[in-house]
């Protein structure tokens, strides 16, 4: 599956953005979708995941309560709704597809995601 992430941009602190992850020419059904981000000079980190097998969602502690991952099956798109953005959220965000089931303790493991989209830049600044 070929993924395409979009929706990034420049936003002021406290603002919101919604990132989209869509599959080109196919469906996201059956794929666990993860969102990762990488800030300049930092390691890539997992942000959130929606597991295909049961619809369970996972969030990194720093984004809990602010970010929401959800799927619009009709549109074949997985979204990352980001609210109350802070400068530390500034990064390139990537979506990635993994297998139908990823165990809870491994959702952050990037090696379990085998298809990656191009990144979309999110900048939080006043």
mmCIF file of C-alpha atoms in Angstrom, residues 46-102:
data_model
loop_
_atom_site.group_PDB
_atom_site.id
_atom_site.type_symbol
_atom_site.label_atom_id
_atom_site.label_comp_id
_atom_site.label_asym_id
_atom_site.label_seq_id
_atom_site.Cartn_x
_atom_site.Cartn_y
_atom_site.Cartn_z
ATOM 1 C CA UNK A 46 5.902 7.205 17.756
ATOM 2 C CA UNK A 47 2.934 9.461 18.347
ATOM 3 C CA UNK A 48 -0.171 7.347 17.923
ATOM 4 C CA UNK A 49 -1.491 4.148 16.430
ATOM 5 C CA UNK A 50 -4.801 2.652 15.441
ATOM 6 C CA UNK A 51 -4.700 -1.114 15.484
ATOM 7 C CA UNK A 52 -6.655 -2.762 12.704
ATOM 8 C CA UNK A 53 -7.583 -5.981 14.506
ATOM 9 C CA UNK A 54 -9.756 -4.324 17.147
ATOM 10 C CA UNK A 55 -9.708 -0.596 16.517
ATOM 11 C CA UNK A 56 -7.769 0.076 19.700
ATOM 12 C CA UNK A 57 -5.811 3.287 19.758
ATOM 13 C CA UNK A 58 -2.545 4.171 21.424
ATOM 14 C CA UNK A 59 -0.910 7.490 22.234
ATOM 15 C CA UNK A 60 2.444 8.684 23.354
ATOM 16 C CA UNK A 61 2.168 10.250 26.813
ATOM 17 C CA UNK A 62 3.107 13.702 25.583
ATOM 18 C CA UNK A 63 0.097 13.864 23.257
ATOM 19 C CA UNK A 64 -2.547 12.108 25.322
ATOM 20 C CA UNK A 65 -5.636 14.235 25.696
ATOM 21 C CA UNK A 66 -4.568 16.493 22.838
ATOM 22 C CA UNK A 67 -4.314 14.190 19.811
ATOM 23 C CA UNK A 68 -6.922 11.788 18.480
ATOM 24 C CA UNK A 69 -6.480 9.145 15.816
ATOM 25 C CA UNK A 70 -9.506 7.945 13.926
ATOM 26 C CA UNK A 71 -10.500 6.336 10.664
ATOM 27 C CA UNK A 72 -13.050 7.290 8.065
ATOM 28 C CA UNK A 73 -13.620 3.976 6.363
ATOM 29 C CA UNK A 74 -15.737 5.443 3.599
ATOM 30 C CA UNK A 75 -12.947 7.811 2.654
ATOM 31 C CA UNK A 76 -10.186 5.285 3.211
ATOM 32 C CA UNK A 77 -8.367 7.748 5.384
ATOM 33 C CA UNK A 78 -6.890 7.758 8.878
ATOM 34 C CA UNK A 79 -6.707 11.115 10.599
ATOM 35 C CA UNK A 80 -4.625 12.533 13.389
ATOM 36 C CA UNK A 81 -6.519 15.388 14.989
ATOM 37 C CA UNK A 82 -4.068 17.551 16.885
ATOM 38 C CA UNK A 83 -5.392 20.091 19.355
ATOM 39 C CA UNK A 84 -3.719 22.390 21.870
ATOM 40 C CA UNK A 85 -0.538 22.301 19.874
ATOM 41 C CA UNK A 86 2.691 23.362 21.533
ATOM 42 C CA UNK A 87 6.061 24.283 20.013
ATOM 43 C CA UNK A 88 7.430 20.893 21.046
ATOM 44 C CA UNK A 89 5.030 19.296 18.561
ATOM 45 C CA UNK A 90 7.002 20.826 15.713
ATOM 46 C CA UNK A 91 8.276 18.012 13.527
ATOM 47 C CA UNK A 92 7.845 16.165 10.284
ATOM 48 C CA UNK A 93 4.968 13.742 10.745
ATOM 49 C CA UNK A 94 4.804 10.403 8.972
ATOM 50 C CA UNK A 95 2.096 7.815 8.703
ATOM 51 C CA UNK A 96 2.984 4.164 8.338
ATOM 52 C CA UNK A 97 1.141 0.906 7.749
ATOM 53 C CA UNK A 98 1.762 -2.281 9.656
ATOM 54 C CA UNK A 99 0.128 -5.626 10.059
ATOM 55 C CA UNK A 100 -3.422 -6.199 11.201
ATOM 56 C CA UNK A 101 -2.382 -6.868 14.784
ATOM 57 C CA UNK A 102 0.463 -5.343 16.747
#
